[in-house]
Amino acid sequence: MSTESNPWATASDDTGAAESTASNPWGGAASTQNSDAMSMSASGTPVEQTDFSLLHPFQDVWIPLDSWIETGVSWVVTNFRPFFTAVKAPVDATLTAVDSTFNAAPPLLVIALFGLIAWQLSGRRLAIGSVVGLITLGAIGAWQESMTTLALVVTSVLFCIVLGIPTGIAMARSDRAAKVIRPILDIMQTTPAFVYLVPIVMLFGIGNVPGVIVTIIFAVAPVIRLTNLGIRQVPSDLIEAANSFGADKKQMLFKVQLPLAMPTIMAGVNQTLMLGLSMVVIASMISVGGLGLMVLRGIGRLDIGLATIGGIGIVILAVILDRMTQSLGQDARQRGTRHWYETGPIGLLLAFKK
Amino acid sequence: MVTKLEVKNLYKIFGEHPKKALKMLDKGINKDEIFKKTGQTVGVKNASLAINEGEIFVVMGLSGSGKSTLVRLLNRLIEPTQGQVLIDGHDITKVDDKELRDIRRSKISMVFQSFALMPHMNVLDNTAFGLELSGVNVQERHEKARNALAQVGLESHANSYPDELSGGMQQRVGLARALTNNPDILLMDEAFSALDPLIRTEMQDELVRLQSEHQRTVVFISHDLDEAMRIGDRIAIMQGGEVVQVGTPDDILHNPANDYVRSFFKGVDVSNVFCARDIASRSSLTLIKKDSSEGLITGLKLLNENERDYGYVIDKSQRFLGVVSTISLQDVIKNKQTLSEAIIDDIQPIAADTSIGDIISIVAHSPCAVPVVDDQQKYVGVISKARLLETLDKEASV
C-alpha cells in the first residue's frame, strides 16, 4: 500500500520512530515543567504569602491540586511507559486493520456491502437509504475521511463491546462491583472530554490510536450500564425456573440472562456508537483524522464549506449506523418472520436455492 | 407405602440473623413478635412431612402461610435455615452445588404459577430446556421434548413461541418441560392458579391422567380447597409457616384440627366435596327380614310405636332390600301377602359415592328419606330432605 493511499500508516510510523529515538519525549518535557512548578511552589509561595485574612480566605491556594496532578501524571508517564505502549498495541493493530480495509476497498464495493448488511438487518428502506447516503458522502468529496472516521468508530465500538459487556456482566453479578464501577462511569461520563485529552496525549501521544482510546473512555459507559441493567431486569421467575432445572452460572448467563438482556445491551451499543461519533470532532484536536478533522479545519480557517461537509458526513454516518444497530436489538419475530435468515439478501438466496 | 420425600423439622427464617430468631422460636415467642423485635421473618416453622411415592400431596394454605417457601425448600431454591429434606433418604440440604444441580436435573422438576417459560425459545426448546442444561444432544432432547409435548397434547405447537399460546397452553408447556426430565418428583407451585376455572379443571384432570400413566410423586401447592380435594391423595394445611394438619381430604373435612382449617370449608362447594355416604344418617328405622317368619305385624307395630311412616328393610347381612310404609304393610297383611310384596318399587336406593350435587333432585322428589347403599348393596343409611338442606347450608355443616 502506498503512503499516499494511507496517510495514517505514515502517522503511526512517525510515532513509532519518535518512540524509538527519544524514548520518552513527553516525560522529558513534563519533568522539566514539573521541576519548574515545584520550585515555584517551594520558593514562590512563601514570598507571596500575605497575612491570612478571613475576608479573603481563598486568596491563596490551600491545596496545590494542579501541581500534584502534574507530578502524578509525569511520574506515571516516566515509570509506566511500557504499560501504555502495551495498551496501545492491540488498539493500534485493530485500527490499522480496519482502517486499511475500509480505505483500500473500492468505494462501490463498500457501498454495496453496506446496502446488503442494512437490508439484512433492517429492510429494503434502510438499504436504499444507506446506499444513497454513502454515495452522497463520496459525491461531496468526503469519502476518504468518512472511511477513516468509520474505521475509528468501528474500532472504538468494538473495544467498547469487548470491555463493556464483561464489565456490565460483572456489575450485574456483584453489587459490590456495581458500587465501585458506577462512580467511575459517572466520572467518565461527566468529565468534559477536553480535560482528559491532555493526560491522554501525555500518556499515549497524538494521532488516531490515542483518538480511539479517548473515544473508548467517552463512549464505553452506556454499554456497561445497559448490560448491567439488562441482566438485572431479567424476570426473577425465569432465573428461578432456570435454577430449578439445574442451570449452572455459565448456562444461566449464556442461555437465559444474555439472550433476554440482548435488546437492552443492543440499545447500549447503539448509544455507545452515537457517543463515539460525537467524539470524533473533539478527538480531531489531538490530530485524529477523518470527518472531525474537516470540521476542525473548517472552524480554524472559517471555511464554512469544509466544516459543513464534515458535519453532513458525520450526520449521514450516524443515521446509517444508528438505524442498523437499532434493528440489531429487535429479534426476527418483531419484524414478522420466524428467523433472521428468512428475510433480506440471505433469505432471497436461500429461497433461490430451494 | 415407600416414603419418597421427607421433611424433618424444617425451618426457614428470612433475614440477616436467623440464629437469633431460631432461639426466640425455641422459647415459644410467636412470629409477629419476632418480626417486631428482630426484623426476621419466619417463613417456615418446624415443618415435618412424609410424602409417599406416587401420591399427589397437596400443601394448602392462604397466601403468606409459607407454602410457596416450603416447596422451594424441597429443591433448595430457597436455602433452609435448619432441618432436613430427605429424597429417598438422602439429605439434600447437605449436598454441594454440583450434586444439587444433578438432583434438580434428574430427580425433581418444578412447574410455576407464572409459567416461567423462556420467551426467547420456542415451545420445543422450552420443553427441552432441562435436558439442554444436562448436556443432552439436540436430537435426543428434541425427541424427548416432542414426547412430553404429545403427552400434554401440544405437539402441533412445537414451533410456536410462548407468547403465541393461551395461558392454559403455556402451562401445558410448563408441565411438559417438567416431565421431559422424567423426574421422580414433580413440584407444582400453584401451577393452575393463574388459569380460569374451566381450564383449571381440565388441567387437574390432565394431571391426574398423567399420574395414572406414570406414578410420580407430586407435591402440589394450592390455595384452593376445591382443587386440593379434587386431586389430592393427602393434604397438608399450613398456617403462619406451620403445618397444622396432614391427612386425607376426608380426614380434614371431618375432623378439622382448628378454626383456621375449618374456615377453609366455609367457601367450599360442599355438593362436590361430600358424597352420599358422608351425610347418610343411620338413625332411621330398619326392619330386618328374617328367614323364619315374615314379621309383618311386628314390623308394623315397630313403625307405629316409633311414629314412622316408612321402614327400610335389610337382610341379616345388612343387604338393602327395599322400603316399606305403614300403608303398604297394612295392605299386605290384609291381603295375606309376603313382605317382599310390601316393598314400594318407586323408591330406589342411591349409591354411596354419588356426589351430593347429583342426589338433590332424587331426594327432593322422593316421598321419604332416600336410602343409600354401598357397592355391595349394603345399607349405609338414609338422606332426608332436612339432612340435605342442613348439609348444603355450609355454615352449619362444619
PDB file of C-alpha atoms in Angstrom, chain A residues 234-249 251-252 254-260 331 333 337-339, chain B residues 72 75 77 101 104-105 108-110 112 114 116-121 129-130 132-134 159-161 163-164 177-178 181:
ATOM      1  CA  VAL A 234     -34.367 -10.422  33.550  1.00  0.00           C
ATOM      2  CA  PRO A 235     -37.549 -11.540  35.340  1.00  0.00           C
ATOM      3  CA  SER A 236     -36.703 -13.325  38.573  1.00  0.00           C
ATOM      4  CA  ASP A 237     -39.179 -16.128  37.879  1.00  0.00           C
ATOM      5  CA  LEU A 238     -37.195 -17.082  34.781  1.00  0.00           C
ATOM      6  CA  ILE A 239     -33.988 -17.116  36.817  1.00  0.00           C
ATOM      7  CA  GLU A 240     -35.748 -19.273  39.380  1.00  0.00           C
ATOM      8  CA  ALA A 241     -37.064 -21.613  36.701  1.00  0.00           C
ATOM      9  CA  ALA A 242     -33.605 -21.999  35.168  1.00  0.00           C
ATOM     10  CA  ASN A 243     -32.223 -22.691  38.624  1.00  0.00           C
ATOM     11  CA  SER A 244     -34.905 -25.256  39.326  1.00  0.00           C
ATOM     12  CA  PHE A 245     -33.807 -27.172  36.239  1.00  0.00           C
ATOM     13  CA  GLY A 246     -30.214 -27.164  37.418  1.00  0.00           C
ATOM     14  CA  ALA A 247     -28.595 -24.356  35.430  1.00  0.00           C
ATOM     15  CA  ASP A 248     -25.046 -23.538  36.455  1.00  0.00           C
ATOM     16  CA  LYS A 249     -23.700 -19.993  36.369  1.00  0.00           C
ATOM     17  CA  GLN A 251     -25.623 -21.698  31.466  1.00  0.00           C
ATOM     18  CA  MET A 252     -27.617 -19.096  33.330  1.00  0.00           C
ATOM     19  CA  PHE A 254     -25.496 -17.616  28.163  1.00  0.00           C
ATOM     20  CA  LYS A 255     -28.835 -19.372  27.916  1.00  0.00           C
ATOM     21  CA  VAL A 256     -31.034 -17.081  29.959  1.00  0.00           C
ATOM     22  CA  GLN A 257     -29.580 -13.761  31.032  1.00  0.00           C
ATOM     23  CA  LEU A 258     -27.719 -12.603  27.938  1.00  0.00           C
ATOM     24  CA  PRO A 259     -30.392 -13.621  25.402  1.00  0.00           C
ATOM     25  CA  LEU A 260     -33.068 -11.875  27.432  1.00  0.00           C
ATOM     26  CA  ASP A 331     -35.441 -10.139  17.122  1.00  0.00           C
ATOM     27  CA  ARG A 333     -40.208 -12.161  15.256  1.00  0.00           C
ATOM     28  CA  THR A 337     -40.613 -13.571  10.492  1.00  0.00           C
ATOM     29  CA  ARG A 338     -39.601 -16.700  12.360  1.00  0.00           C
ATOM     30  CA  HIS A 339     -35.843 -16.499  11.755  1.00  0.00           C
TER      31      HIS A 339
ATOM     32  CA  ARG B  72     -38.861 -24.114  47.331  1.00  0.00           C
ATOM     33  CA  ASN B  75     -35.375 -28.315  45.873  1.00  0.00           C
ATOM     34  CA  LEU B  77     -34.340 -22.792  45.514  1.00  0.00           C
ATOM     35  CA  ARG B 101     -27.687 -29.348  40.189  1.00  0.00           C
ATOM     36  CA  ARG B 104     -32.504 -30.813  40.036  1.00  0.00           C
ATOM     37  CA  ARG B 105     -31.693 -32.026  36.537  1.00  0.00           C
ATOM     38  CA  ILE B 108     -37.003 -33.139  40.807  1.00  0.00           C
ATOM     39  CA  SER B 109     -38.766 -30.752  38.452  1.00  0.00           C
ATOM     40  CA  MET B 110     -40.924 -27.764  39.087  1.00  0.00           C
ATOM     41  CA  PHE B 112     -44.521 -22.455  38.248  1.00  0.00           C
ATOM     42  CA  SER B 114     -46.281 -17.744  36.337  1.00  0.00           C
ATOM     43  CA  ALA B 116     -41.847 -19.005  33.601  1.00  0.00           C
ATOM     44  CA  LEU B 117     -41.285 -20.068  30.022  1.00  0.00           C
ATOM     45  CA  MET B 118     -38.286 -18.612  28.244  1.00  0.00           C
ATOM     46  CA  PRO B 119     -39.683 -16.009  25.846  1.00  0.00           C
ATOM     47  CA  HIS B 120     -36.736 -16.288  23.506  1.00  0.00           C
ATOM     48  CA  MET B 121     -37.149 -20.011  22.923  1.00  0.00           C
ATOM     49  CA  PHE B 129     -34.663 -26.808  28.393  1.00  0.00           C
ATOM     50  CA  GLY B 130     -33.949 -29.134  31.305  1.00  0.00           C
ATOM     51  CA  GLU B 132     -30.283 -28.901  27.373  1.00  0.00           C
ATOM     52  CA  LEU B 133     -28.897 -27.951  30.755  1.00  0.00           C
ATOM     53  CA  SER B 134     -27.961 -31.580  31.364  1.00  0.00           C
ATOM     54  CA  ASN B 159     -42.525 -24.321  16.770  1.00  0.00           C
ATOM     55  CA  SER B 160     -44.692 -21.653  18.361  1.00  0.00           C
ATOM     56  CA  TYR B 161     -43.353 -19.176  20.858  1.00  0.00           C
ATOM     57  CA  ASP B 163     -46.364 -15.518  23.778  1.00  0.00           C
ATOM     58  CA  GLU B 164     -48.403 -17.021  20.957  1.00  0.00           C
ATOM     59  CA  ARG B 177     -40.945 -29.080  30.408  1.00  0.00           C
ATOM     60  CA  ALA B 178     -41.068 -30.572  33.869  1.00  0.00           C
ATOM     61  CA  ASN B 181     -36.582 -34.733  32.517  1.00  0.00           C
TER      62      ASN B 181
END
